[in-house]
Amino acid sequence: MHCIVTLNILLINGNSPGGKVEPGERLEDSLIREIKEEFGCRISIKNHLLTTEHNYDFVTVKIDAFLCELIDEVPQRLEHNEIRWLDTDALEKLDWVEADLPIVELIIR
């Protein structure tokens, strides 16, 4: 698995942060908390990009994607193996899971 931080966009190939929404917690608050826990940095959420849902044989995955901006700290590898800065052109060359493809396609456009 690898993490990608490109411009103001954070994408995680294989496991997206913000997956654990606490009872009564807004999606945006969950994402801010999870990014702080997993990468040690703070973000501000600019807007909701899209919601995508993909049915696998064993589970249905729903992803709410947001456009975010780093506030101050540099992301750290606290829970992920790698962080890379890439141009959006490089996103097409990575091996994404099906559930991530609509998000990647939106960013590339």
PDB file of N, CA and C in Angstrom:
ATOM      1  N   MET A   1       0.838  -1.170   0.000  1.00  0.00           N
ATOM      2  CA  MET A   1       0.000   0.000   0.000  1.00  0.00           C
ATOM      3  C   MET A   1       0.884   1.234   0.000  1.00  0.00           C
ATOM      4  N   HIS A   2       0.447   2.295  -0.687  1.00  0.00           N
ATOM      5  CA  HIS A   2       1.195   3.540  -0.635  1.00  0.00           C
ATOM      6  C   HIS A   2       0.263   4.731  -0.528  1.00  0.00           C
ATOM      7  N   CYS A   3       0.783   5.786   0.038  1.00  0.00           N
ATOM      8  CA  CYS A   3       0.030   7.025   0.213  1.00  0.00           C
ATOM      9  C   CYS A   3       0.523   8.026  -0.800  1.00  0.00           C
ATOM     10  N   ILE A   4      -0.351   8.864  -1.240  1.00  0.00           N
ATOM     11  CA  ILE A   4       0.022   9.901  -2.190  1.00  0.00           C
ATOM     12  C   ILE A   4      -0.524  11.225  -1.679  1.00  0.00           C
ATOM     13  N   VAL A   5       0.331  12.188  -1.542  1.00  0.00           N
ATOM     14  CA  VAL A   5      -0.107  13.544  -1.252  1.00  0.00           C
ATOM     15  C   VAL A   5       0.318  14.370  -2.452  1.00  0.00           C
ATOM     16  N   THR A   6      -0.631  14.914  -3.191  1.00  0.00           N
ATOM     17  CA  THR A   6      -0.300  15.668  -4.386  1.00  0.00           C
ATOM     18  C   THR A   6      -1.061  16.984  -4.385  1.00  0.00           C
ATOM     19  N   LEU A   7      -0.356  18.080  -4.469  1.00  0.00           N
ATOM     20  CA  LEU A   7      -0.951  19.401  -4.349  1.00  0.00           C
ATOM     21  C   LEU A   7      -1.733  19.443  -3.041  1.00  0.00           C
ATOM     22  N   ASN A   8      -3.027  19.691  -3.098  1.00  0.00           N
ATOM     23  CA  ASN A   8      -3.844  19.710  -1.888  1.00  0.00           C
ATOM     24  C   ASN A   8      -4.688  18.451  -1.761  1.00  0.00           C
ATOM     25  N   ILE A   9      -4.296  17.387  -2.442  1.00  0.00           N
ATOM     26  CA  ILE A   9      -5.130  16.186  -2.498  1.00  0.00           C
ATOM     27  C   ILE A   9      -4.400  15.030  -1.846  1.00  0.00           C
ATOM     28  N   LEU A  10      -5.069  14.350  -0.941  1.00  0.00           N
ATOM     29  CA  LEU A  10      -4.495  13.176  -0.299  1.00  0.00           C
ATOM     30  C   LEU A  10      -5.266  11.963  -0.794  1.00  0.00           C
ATOM     31  N   LEU A  11      -4.550  11.027  -1.368  1.00  0.00           N
ATOM     32  CA  LEU A  11      -5.152   9.765  -1.799  1.00  0.00           C
ATOM     33  C   LEU A  11      -4.373   8.634  -1.161  1.00  0.00           C
ATOM     34  N   ILE A  12      -5.051   7.635  -0.739  1.00  0.00           N
ATOM     35  CA  ILE A  12      -4.406   6.465  -0.166  1.00  0.00           C
ATOM     36  C   ILE A  12      -4.798   5.278  -1.038  1.00  0.00           C
ATOM     37  N   ASN A  13      -3.819   4.611  -1.594  1.00  0.00           N
ATOM     38  CA  ASN A  13      -4.102   3.446  -2.431  1.00  0.00           C
ATOM     39  C   ASN A  13      -4.269   2.243  -1.508  1.00  0.00           C
ATOM     40  N   GLY A  14      -5.467   1.708  -1.437  1.00  0.00           N
ATOM     41  CA  GLY A  14      -5.716   0.497  -0.673  1.00  0.00           C
ATOM     42  C   GLY A  14      -6.427   0.719   0.650  1.00  0.00           C
ATOM     43  N   ASN A  15      -6.227   1.852   1.307  1.00  0.00           N
ATOM     44  CA  ASN A  15      -6.846   2.075   2.607  1.00  0.00           C
ATOM     45  C   ASN A  15      -6.943   3.564   2.858  1.00  0.00           C
ATOM     46  N   SER A  16      -8.136   4.094   2.779  1.00  0.00           N
ATOM     47  CA  SER A  16      -8.306   5.536   2.912  1.00  0.00           C
ATOM     48  C   SER A  16      -8.453   5.945   4.372  1.00  0.00           C
ATOM     49  N   PRO A  17      -7.847   7.067   4.741  1.00  0.00           N
ATOM     50  CA  PRO A  17      -8.064   7.568   6.099  1.00  0.00           C
ATOM     51  C   PRO A  17      -9.495   8.055   6.243  1.00  0.00           C
ATOM     52  N   GLY A  18      -9.948   8.187   7.466  1.00  0.00           N
ATOM     53  CA  GLY A  18     -11.307   8.667   7.697  1.00  0.00           C
ATOM     54  C   GLY A  18     -12.330   7.562   7.640  1.00  0.00           C
ATOM     55  N   GLY A  19     -11.910   6.314   7.618  1.00  0.00           N
ATOM     56  CA  GLY A  19     -12.826   5.196   7.508  1.00  0.00           C
ATOM     57  C   GLY A  19     -13.570   4.863   8.784  1.00  0.00           C
ATOM     58  N   LYS A  20     -13.129   5.407   9.895  1.00  0.00           N
ATOM     59  CA  LYS A  20     -13.731   5.076  11.177  1.00  0.00           C
ATOM     60  C   LYS A  20     -14.485   6.288  11.715  1.00  0.00           C
ATOM     61  N   VAL A  21     -15.731   6.421  11.334  1.00  0.00           N
ATOM     62  CA  VAL A  21     -16.552   7.535  11.786  1.00  0.00           C
ATOM     63  C   VAL A  21     -17.166   7.148  13.124  1.00  0.00           C
ATOM     64  N   GLU A  22     -16.905   7.965  14.131  1.00  0.00           N
ATOM     65  CA  GLU A  22     -17.450   7.713  15.470  1.00  0.00           C
ATOM     66  C   GLU A  22     -18.935   8.071  15.503  1.00  0.00           C
ATOM     67  N   PRO A  23     -19.712   7.452  16.401  1.00  0.00           N
ATOM     68  CA  PRO A  23     -21.139   7.791  16.509  1.00  0.00           C
ATOM     69  C   PRO A  23     -21.323   9.290  16.751  1.00  0.00           C
ATOM     70  N   GLY A  24     -22.194   9.914  15.958  1.00  0.00           N
ATOM     71  CA  GLY A  24     -22.472  11.335  16.081  1.00  0.00           C
ATOM     72  C   GLY A  24     -21.443  12.248  15.440  1.00  0.00           C
ATOM     73  N   GLU A  25     -20.403  11.689  14.840  1.00  0.00           N
ATOM     74  CA  GLU A  25     -19.326  12.473  14.242  1.00  0.00           C
ATOM     75  C   GLU A  25     -19.638  12.754  12.774  1.00  0.00           C
ATOM     76  N   ARG A  26     -19.383  13.982  12.333  1.00  0.00           N
ATOM     77  CA  ARG A  26     -19.543  14.320  10.920  1.00  0.00           C
ATOM     78  C   ARG A  26     -18.395  13.697  10.124  1.00  0.00           C
ATOM     79  N   LEU A  27     -18.639  13.384   8.841  1.00  0.00           N
ATOM     80  CA  LEU A  27     -17.602  12.819   7.982  1.00  0.00           C
ATOM     81  C   LEU A  27     -16.363  13.717   7.959  1.00  0.00           C
ATOM     82  N   GLU A  28     -16.578  15.028   7.845  1.00  0.00           N
ATOM     83  CA  GLU A  28     -15.459  15.973   7.774  1.00  0.00           C
ATOM     84  C   GLU A  28     -14.619  15.934   9.044  1.00  0.00           C
ATOM     85  N   ASP A  29     -15.269  15.873  10.207  1.00  0.00           N
ATOM     86  CA  ASP A  29     -14.546  15.816  11.476  1.00  0.00           C
ATOM     87  C   ASP A  29     -13.773  14.510  11.607  1.00  0.00           C
ATOM     88  N   SER A  30     -14.361  13.431  11.112  1.00  0.00           N
ATOM     89  CA  SER A  30     -13.688  12.136  11.132  1.00  0.00           C
ATOM     90  C   SER A  30     -12.426  12.166  10.272  1.00  0.00           C
ATOM     91  N   LEU A  31     -12.525  12.761   9.089  1.00  0.00           N
ATOM     92  CA  LEU A  31     -11.375  12.843   8.194  1.00  0.00           C
ATOM     93  C   LEU A  31     -10.252  13.680   8.814  1.00  0.00           C
ATOM     94  N   ILE A  32     -10.597  14.819   9.387  1.00  0.00           N
ATOM     95  CA  ILE A  32      -9.600  15.673  10.043  1.00  0.00           C
ATOM     96  C   ILE A  32      -8.905  14.896  11.167  1.00  0.00           C
ATOM     97  N   ARG A  33      -9.672  14.191  11.984  1.00  0.00           N
ATOM     98  CA  ARG A  33      -9.111  13.402  13.094  1.00  0.00           C
ATOM     99  C   ARG A  33      -8.221  12.273  12.586  1.00  0.00           C
ATOM    100  N   GLU A  34      -8.701  11.535  11.583  1.00  0.00           N
ATOM    101  CA  GLU A  34      -7.943  10.403  11.062  1.00  0.00           C
ATOM    102  C   GLU A  34      -6.632  10.840  10.404  1.00  0.00           C
ATOM    103  N   ILE A  35      -6.647  11.963   9.681  1.00  0.00           N
ATOM    104  CA  ILE A  35      -5.418  12.460   9.054  1.00  0.00           C
ATOM    105  C   ILE A  35      -4.406  12.833  10.137  1.00  0.00           C
ATOM    106  N   LYS A  36      -4.871  13.468  11.213  1.00  0.00           N
ATOM    107  CA  LYS A  36      -3.975  13.822  12.320  1.00  0.00           C
ATOM    108  C   LYS A  36      -3.389  12.570  12.956  1.00  0.00           C
ATOM    109  N   GLU A  37      -4.222  11.540  13.163  1.00  0.00           N
ATOM    110  CA  GLU A  37      -3.759  10.290  13.780  1.00  0.00           C
ATOM    111  C   GLU A  37      -2.800   9.524  12.872  1.00  0.00           C
ATOM    112  N   GLU A  38      -3.121   9.440  11.575  1.00  0.00           N
ATOM    113  CA  GLU A  38      -2.350   8.596  10.664  1.00  0.00           C
ATOM    114  C   GLU A  38      -1.147   9.287  10.039  1.00  0.00           C
ATOM    115  N   PHE A  39      -1.187  10.630   9.945  1.00  0.00           N
ATOM    116  CA  PHE A  39      -0.106  11.363   9.275  1.00  0.00           C
ATOM    117  C   PHE A  39       0.504  12.474  10.127  1.00  0.00           C
ATOM    118  N   GLY A  40      -0.047  12.736  11.316  1.00  0.00           N
ATOM    119  CA  GLY A  40       0.520  13.730  12.210  1.00  0.00           C
ATOM    120  C   GLY A  40       0.429  15.154  11.691  1.00  0.00           C
ATOM    121  N   CYS A  41      -0.514  15.438  10.808  1.00  0.00           N
ATOM    122  CA  CYS A  41      -0.644  16.797  10.262  1.00  0.00           C
ATOM    123  C   CYS A  41      -2.101  17.233  10.315  1.00  0.00           C
ATOM    124  N   ARG A  42      -2.286  18.535  10.187  1.00  0.00           N
ATOM    125  CA  ARG A  42      -3.633  19.106  10.210  1.00  0.00           C
ATOM    126  C   ARG A  42      -4.039  19.513   8.803  1.00  0.00           C
ATOM    127  N   ILE A  43      -5.329  19.349   8.517  1.00  0.00           N
ATOM    128  CA  ILE A  43      -5.877  19.728   7.213  1.00  0.00           C
ATOM    129  C   ILE A  43      -7.100  20.605   7.409  1.00  0.00           C
ATOM    130  N   SER A  44      -7.421  21.358   6.380  1.00  0.00           N
ATOM    131  CA  SER A  44      -8.727  22.007   6.315  1.00  0.00           C
ATOM    132  C   SER A  44      -9.436  21.407   5.104  1.00  0.00           C
ATOM    133  N   ILE A  45     -10.717  21.221   5.237  1.00  0.00           N
ATOM    134  CA  ILE A  45     -11.509  20.637   4.156  1.00  0.00           C
ATOM    135  C   ILE A  45     -12.116  21.767   3.342  1.00  0.00           C
ATOM    136  N   LYS A  46     -11.823  21.755   2.040  1.00  0.00           N
ATOM    137  CA  LYS A  46     -12.306  22.811   1.145  1.00  0.00           C
ATOM    138  C   LYS A  46     -13.700  22.498   0.610  1.00  0.00           C
ATOM    139  N   ASN A  47     -13.904  21.264   0.126  1.00  0.00           N
ATOM    140  CA  ASN A  47     -15.240  20.876  -0.332  1.00  0.00           C
ATOM    141  C   ASN A  47     -15.316  19.370  -0.561  1.00  0.00           C
ATOM    142  N   HIS A  48     -16.533  18.903  -0.695  1.00  0.00           N
ATOM    143  CA  HIS A  48     -16.805  17.490  -0.983  1.00  0.00           C
ATOM    144  C   HIS A  48     -16.673  17.294  -2.490  1.00  0.00           C
ATOM    145  N   LEU A  49     -15.838  16.340  -2.911  1.00  0.00           N
ATOM    146  CA  LEU A  49     -15.639  16.083  -4.344  1.00  0.00           C
ATOM    147  C   LEU A  49     -16.722  15.176  -4.901  1.00  0.00           C
ATOM    148  N   LEU A  50     -16.894  14.019  -4.294  1.00  0.00           N
ATOM    149  CA  LEU A  50     -17.889  13.067  -4.762  1.00  0.00           C
ATOM    150  C   LEU A  50     -18.024  11.931  -3.784  1.00  0.00           C
ATOM    151  N   THR A  51     -19.108  11.192  -3.928  1.00  0.00           N
ATOM    152  CA  THR A  51     -19.310   9.955  -3.180  1.00  0.00           C
ATOM    153  C   THR A  51     -19.349   8.831  -4.201  1.00  0.00           C
ATOM    154  N   THR A  52     -18.578   7.804  -3.951  1.00  0.00           N
ATOM    155  CA  THR A  52     -18.546   6.657  -4.862  1.00  0.00           C
ATOM    156  C   THR A  52     -18.810   5.384  -4.065  1.00  0.00           C
ATOM    157  N   GLU A  53     -19.429   4.416  -4.723  1.00  0.00           N
ATOM    158  CA  GLU A  53     -19.723   3.143  -4.082  1.00  0.00           C
ATOM    159  C   GLU A  53     -19.353   2.027  -5.050  1.00  0.00           C
ATOM    160  N   HIS A  54     -18.684   1.004  -4.547  1.00  0.00           N
ATOM    161  CA  HIS A  54     -18.288  -0.116  -5.399  1.00  0.00           C
ATOM    162  C   HIS A  54     -18.595  -1.425  -4.675  1.00  0.00           C
ATOM    163  N   ASN A  55     -19.228  -2.351  -5.398  1.00  0.00           N
ATOM    164  CA  ASN A  55     -19.567  -3.661  -4.850  1.00  0.00           C
ATOM    165  C   ASN A  55     -18.510  -4.677  -5.231  1.00  0.00           C
ATOM    166  N   TYR A  56     -17.826  -5.191  -4.231  1.00  0.00           N
ATOM    167  CA  TYR A  56     -16.919  -6.321  -4.412  1.00  0.00           C
ATOM    168  C   TYR A  56     -17.682  -7.583  -4.034  1.00  0.00           C
ATOM    169  N   ASP A  57     -17.120  -8.746  -4.316  1.00  0.00           N
ATOM    170  CA  ASP A  57     -17.779 -10.005  -3.964  1.00  0.00           C
ATOM    171  C   ASP A  57     -18.006 -10.130  -2.457  1.00  0.00           C
ATOM    172  N   PHE A  58     -17.116  -9.561  -1.668  1.00  0.00           N
ATOM    173  CA  PHE A  58     -17.122  -9.777  -0.224  1.00  0.00           C
ATOM    174  C   PHE A  58     -17.581  -8.561   0.590  1.00  0.00           C
ATOM    175  N   VAL A  59     -17.678  -7.386  -0.042  1.00  0.00           N
ATOM    176  CA  VAL A  59     -18.050  -6.182   0.702  1.00  0.00           C
ATOM    177  C   VAL A  59     -18.424  -5.053  -0.274  1.00  0.00           C
ATOM    178  N   THR A  60     -19.237  -4.136   0.195  1.00  0.00           N
ATOM    179  CA  THR A  60     -19.532  -2.916  -0.553  1.00  0.00           C
ATOM    180  C   THR A  60     -18.763  -1.773   0.093  1.00  0.00           C
ATOM    181  N   VAL A  61     -18.019  -1.020  -0.726  1.00  0.00           N
ATOM    182  CA  VAL A  61     -17.193   0.076  -0.228  1.00  0.00           C
ATOM    183  C   VAL A  61     -17.803   1.400  -0.677  1.00  0.00           C
ATOM    184  N   LYS A  62     -18.056   2.279   0.278  1.00  0.00           N
ATOM    185  CA  LYS A  62     -18.549   3.619  -0.011  1.00  0.00           C
ATOM    186  C   LYS A  62     -17.466   4.607   0.412  1.00  0.00           C
ATOM    187  N   ILE A  63     -17.102   5.516  -0.492  1.00  0.00           N
ATOM    188  CA  ILE A  63     -16.058   6.498  -0.213  1.00  0.00           C
ATOM    189  C   ILE A  63     -16.599   7.895  -0.461  1.00  0.00           C
ATOM    190  N   ASP A  64     -16.464   8.751   0.529  1.00  0.00           N
ATOM    191  CA  ASP A  64     -16.749  10.175   0.375  1.00  0.00           C
ATOM    192  C   ASP A  64     -15.400  10.866   0.231  1.00  0.00           C
ATOM    193  N   ALA A  65     -15.141  11.465  -0.918  1.00  0.00           N
ATOM    194  CA  ALA A  65     -13.852  12.105  -1.196  1.00  0.00           C
ATOM    195  C   ALA A  65     -13.981  13.614  -1.009  1.00  0.00           C
ATOM    196  N   PHE A  66     -12.987  14.196  -0.365  1.00  0.00           N
ATOM    197  CA  PHE A  66     -12.976  15.627  -0.091  1.00  0.00           C
ATOM    198  C   PHE A  66     -11.690  16.249  -0.616  1.00  0.00           C
ATOM    199  N   LEU A  67     -11.774  17.488  -1.044  1.00  0.00           N
ATOM    200  CA  LEU A  67     -10.602  18.277  -1.390  1.00  0.00           C
ATOM    201  C   LEU A  67     -10.128  18.935  -0.098  1.00  0.00           C
ATOM    202  N   CYS A  68      -8.863  18.704   0.250  1.00  0.00           N
ATOM    203  CA  CYS A  68      -8.314  19.193   1.515  1.00  0.00           C
ATOM    204  C   CYS A  68      -7.023  19.961   1.267  1.00  0.00           C
ATOM    205  N   GLU A  69      -6.652  20.768   2.250  1.00  0.00           N
ATOM    206  CA  GLU A  69      -5.411  21.528   2.183  1.00  0.00           C
ATOM    207  C   GLU A  69      -4.635  21.304   3.467  1.00  0.00           C
ATOM    208  N   LEU A  70      -3.318  21.094   3.338  1.00  0.00           N
ATOM    209  CA  LEU A  70      -2.473  20.983   4.520  1.00  0.00           C
ATOM    210  C   LEU A  70      -2.414  22.344   5.201  1.00  0.00           C
ATOM    211  N   ILE A  71      -2.536  22.360   6.529  1.00  0.00           N
ATOM    212  CA  ILE A  71      -2.490  23.618   7.270  1.00  0.00           C
ATOM    213  C   ILE A  71      -1.062  23.961   7.662  1.00  0.00           C
ATOM    214  N   ASP A  72      -0.351  23.001   8.238  1.00  0.00           N
ATOM    215  CA  ASP A  72       0.984  23.339   8.694  1.00  0.00           C
ATOM    216  C   ASP A  72       1.973  22.177   8.607  1.00  0.00           C
ATOM    217  N   GLU A  73       1.855  21.180   9.416  1.00  0.00           N
ATOM    218  CA  GLU A  73       2.856  20.121   9.489  1.00  0.00           C
ATOM    219  C   GLU A  73       3.007  19.349   8.181  1.00  0.00           C
ATOM    220  N   VAL A  74       4.185  18.786   7.986  1.00  0.00           N
ATOM    221  CA  VAL A  74       4.447  17.917   6.843  1.00  0.00           C
ATOM    222  C   VAL A  74       3.931  16.519   7.211  1.00  0.00           C
ATOM    223  N   PRO A  75       3.212  15.843   6.315  1.00  0.00           N
ATOM    224  CA  PRO A  75       2.730  14.490   6.618  1.00  0.00           C
ATOM    225  C   PRO A  75       3.894  13.554   6.949  1.00  0.00           C
ATOM    226  N   GLN A  76       3.655  12.691   7.938  1.00  0.00           N
ATOM    227  CA  GLN A  76       4.650  11.711   8.378  1.00  0.00           C
ATOM    228  C   GLN A  76       4.112  10.302   8.146  1.00  0.00           C
ATOM    229  N   ARG A  77       5.009   9.354   8.015  1.00  0.00           N
ATOM    230  CA  ARG A  77       4.615   7.951   7.840  1.00  0.00           C
ATOM    231  C   ARG A  77       4.388   7.321   9.213  1.00  0.00           C
ATOM    232  N   LEU A  78       3.256   7.605   9.826  1.00  0.00           N
ATOM    233  CA  LEU A  78       2.958   7.052  11.144  1.00  0.00           C
ATOM    234  C   LEU A  78       2.296   5.677  11.041  1.00  0.00           C
ATOM    235  N   GLU A  79       1.451   5.495  10.032  1.00  0.00           N
ATOM    236  CA  GLU A  79       0.732   4.224   9.870  1.00  0.00           C
ATOM    237  C   GLU A  79       0.820   3.667   8.455  1.00  0.00           C
ATOM    238  N   HIS A  80       1.559   4.332   7.567  1.00  0.00           N
ATOM    239  CA  HIS A  80       1.649   3.903   6.175  1.00  0.00           C
ATOM    240  C   HIS A  80       3.114   3.757   5.785  1.00  0.00           C
ATOM    241  N   ASN A  81       3.368   2.946   4.780  1.00  0.00           N
ATOM    242  CA  ASN A  81       4.734   2.635   4.377  1.00  0.00           C
ATOM    243  C   ASN A  81       5.439   3.742   3.621  1.00  0.00           C
ATOM    244  N   GLU A  82       4.689   4.541   2.878  1.00  0.00           N
ATOM    245  CA  GLU A  82       5.331   5.492   1.976  1.00  0.00           C
ATOM    246  C   GLU A  82       4.439   6.699   1.727  1.00  0.00           C
ATOM    247  N   ILE A  83       5.058   7.849   1.615  1.00  0.00           N
ATOM    248  CA  ILE A  83       4.377   9.075   1.193  1.00  0.00           C
ATOM    249  C   ILE A  83       5.202   9.638   0.047  1.00  0.00           C
ATOM    250  N   ARG A  84       4.538   9.986  -1.062  1.00  0.00           N
ATOM    251  CA  ARG A  84       5.240  10.559  -2.219  1.00  0.00           C
ATOM    252  C   ARG A  84       4.495  11.770  -2.729  1.00  0.00           C
ATOM    253  N   TRP A  85       5.233  12.779  -3.157  1.00  0.00           N
ATOM    254  CA  TRP A  85       4.652  13.927  -3.847  1.00  0.00           C
ATOM    255  C   TRP A  85       4.686  13.626  -5.332  1.00  0.00           C
ATOM    256  N   LEU A  86       3.516  13.684  -5.996  1.00  0.00           N
ATOM    257  CA  LEU A  86       3.419  13.350  -7.412  1.00  0.00           C
ATOM    258  C   LEU A  86       2.582  14.382  -8.151  1.00  0.00           C
ATOM    259  N   ASP A  87       2.856  14.535  -9.427  1.00  0.00           N
ATOM    260  CA  ASP A  87       1.979  15.302 -10.300  1.00  0.00           C
ATOM    261  C   ASP A  87       0.739  14.462 -10.588  1.00  0.00           C
ATOM    262  N   THR A  88      -0.360  15.112 -10.929  1.00  0.00           N
ATOM    263  CA  THR A  88      -1.573  14.361 -11.216  1.00  0.00           C
ATOM    264  C   THR A  88      -1.390  13.404 -12.396  1.00  0.00           C
ATOM    265  N   ASP A  89      -0.502  13.719 -13.333  1.00  0.00           N
ATOM    266  CA  ASP A  89      -0.236  12.815 -14.465  1.00  0.00           C
ATOM    267  C   ASP A  89       0.260  11.455 -13.995  1.00  0.00           C
ATOM    268  N   ALA A  90       0.977  11.424 -12.892  1.00  0.00           N
ATOM    269  CA  ALA A  90       1.539  10.171 -12.387  1.00  0.00           C
ATOM    270  C   ALA A  90       0.479   9.257 -11.781  1.00  0.00           C
ATOM    271  N   LEU A  91      -0.677   9.804 -11.457  1.00  0.00           N
ATOM    272  CA  LEU A  91      -1.729   8.989 -10.839  1.00  0.00           C
ATOM    273  C   LEU A  91      -2.215   7.881 -11.761  1.00  0.00           C
ATOM    274  N   GLU A  92      -2.242   8.148 -13.059  1.00  0.00           N
ATOM    275  CA  GLU A  92      -2.701   7.144 -14.024  1.00  0.00           C
ATOM    276  C   GLU A  92      -1.817   5.906 -14.045  1.00  0.00           C
ATOM    277  N   LYS A  93      -0.581   6.041 -13.649  1.00  0.00           N
ATOM    278  CA  LYS A  93       0.375   4.938 -13.731  1.00  0.00           C
ATOM    279  C   LYS A  93       0.325   4.003 -12.525  1.00  0.00           C
ATOM    280  N   LEU A  94      -0.423   4.372 -11.486  1.00  0.00           N
ATOM    281  CA  LEU A  94      -0.505   3.552 -10.285  1.00  0.00           C
ATOM    282  C   LEU A  94      -1.627   2.533 -10.401  1.00  0.00           C
ATOM    283  N   ASP A  95      -1.517   1.473  -9.638  1.00  0.00           N
ATOM    284  CA  ASP A  95      -2.495   0.389  -9.647  1.00  0.00           C
ATOM    285  C   ASP A  95      -3.532   0.646  -8.560  1.00  0.00           C
ATOM    286  N   TRP A  96      -4.659   1.255  -8.933  1.00  0.00           N
ATOM    287  CA  TRP A  96      -5.707   1.615  -7.991  1.00  0.00           C
ATOM    288  C   TRP A  96      -6.734   0.502  -7.869  1.00  0.00           C
ATOM    289  N   VAL A  97      -7.349   0.381  -6.712  1.00  0.00           N
ATOM    290  CA  VAL A  97      -8.465  -0.547  -6.548  1.00  0.00           C
ATOM    291  C   VAL A  97      -9.690   0.081  -7.208  1.00  0.00           C
ATOM    292  N   GLU A  98     -10.631  -0.754  -7.606  1.00  0.00           N
ATOM    293  CA  GLU A  98     -11.809  -0.285  -8.355  1.00  0.00           C
ATOM    294  C   GLU A  98     -12.555   0.843  -7.653  1.00  0.00           C
ATOM    295  N   ALA A  99     -12.687   0.763  -6.347  1.00  0.00           N
ATOM    296  CA  ALA A  99     -13.444   1.775  -5.611  1.00  0.00           C
ATOM    297  C   ALA A  99     -12.809   3.165  -5.702  1.00  0.00           C
ATOM    298  N   ASP A 100     -11.489   3.242  -5.908  1.00  0.00           N
ATOM    299  CA  ASP A 100     -10.782   4.522  -5.991  1.00  0.00           C
ATOM    300  C   ASP A 100     -10.829   5.162  -7.378  1.00  0.00           C
ATOM    301  N   LEU A 101     -11.117   4.389  -8.410  1.00  0.00           N
ATOM    302  CA  LEU A 101     -11.005   4.884  -9.782  1.00  0.00           C
ATOM    303  C   LEU A 101     -11.838   6.133 -10.092  1.00  0.00           C
ATOM    304  N   PRO A 102     -13.103   6.233  -9.660  1.00  0.00           N
ATOM    305  CA  PRO A 102     -13.848   7.463  -9.962  1.00  0.00           C
ATOM    306  C   PRO A 102     -13.193   8.717  -9.351  1.00  0.00           C
ATOM    307  N   ILE A 103     -12.589   8.581  -8.194  1.00  0.00           N
ATOM    308  CA  ILE A 103     -11.918   9.709  -7.540  1.00  0.00           C
ATOM    309  C   ILE A 103     -10.672  10.095  -8.319  1.00  0.00           C
ATOM    310  N   VAL A 104      -9.870   9.102  -8.682  1.00  0.00           N
ATOM    311  CA  VAL A 104      -8.640   9.364  -9.442  1.00  0.00           C
ATOM    312  C   VAL A 104      -8.985   9.998 -10.787  1.00  0.00           C
ATOM    313  N   GLU A 105     -10.011   9.479 -11.471  1.00  0.00           N
ATOM    314  CA  GLU A 105     -10.421  10.028 -12.768  1.00  0.00           C
ATOM    315  C   GLU A 105     -10.865  11.485 -12.640  1.00  0.00           C
ATOM    316  N   LEU A 106     -11.582  11.821 -11.568  1.00  0.00           N
ATOM    317  CA  LEU A 106     -12.020  13.197 -11.350  1.00  0.00           C
ATOM    318  C   LEU A 106     -10.815  14.124 -11.157  1.00  0.00           C
ATOM    319  N   ILE A 107      -9.826  13.679 -10.417  1.00  0.00           N
ATOM    320  CA  ILE A 107      -8.640  14.488 -10.152  1.00  0.00           C
ATOM    321  C   ILE A 107      -7.813  14.687 -11.422  1.00  0.00           C
ATOM    322  N   ILE A 108      -7.708  13.658 -12.239  1.00  0.00           N
ATOM    323  CA  ILE A 108      -6.908  13.731 -13.470  1.00  0.00           C
ATOM    324  C   ILE A 108      -7.555  14.671 -14.475  1.00  0.00           C
ATOM    325  N   ARG A 109      -8.885  14.732 -14.531  1.00  0.00           N
ATOM    326  CA  ARG A 109      -9.577  15.585 -15.495  1.00  0.00           C
ATOM    327  C   ARG A 109      -9.308  17.033 -15.286  1.00  0.00           C
TER     328      ARG A 109
END
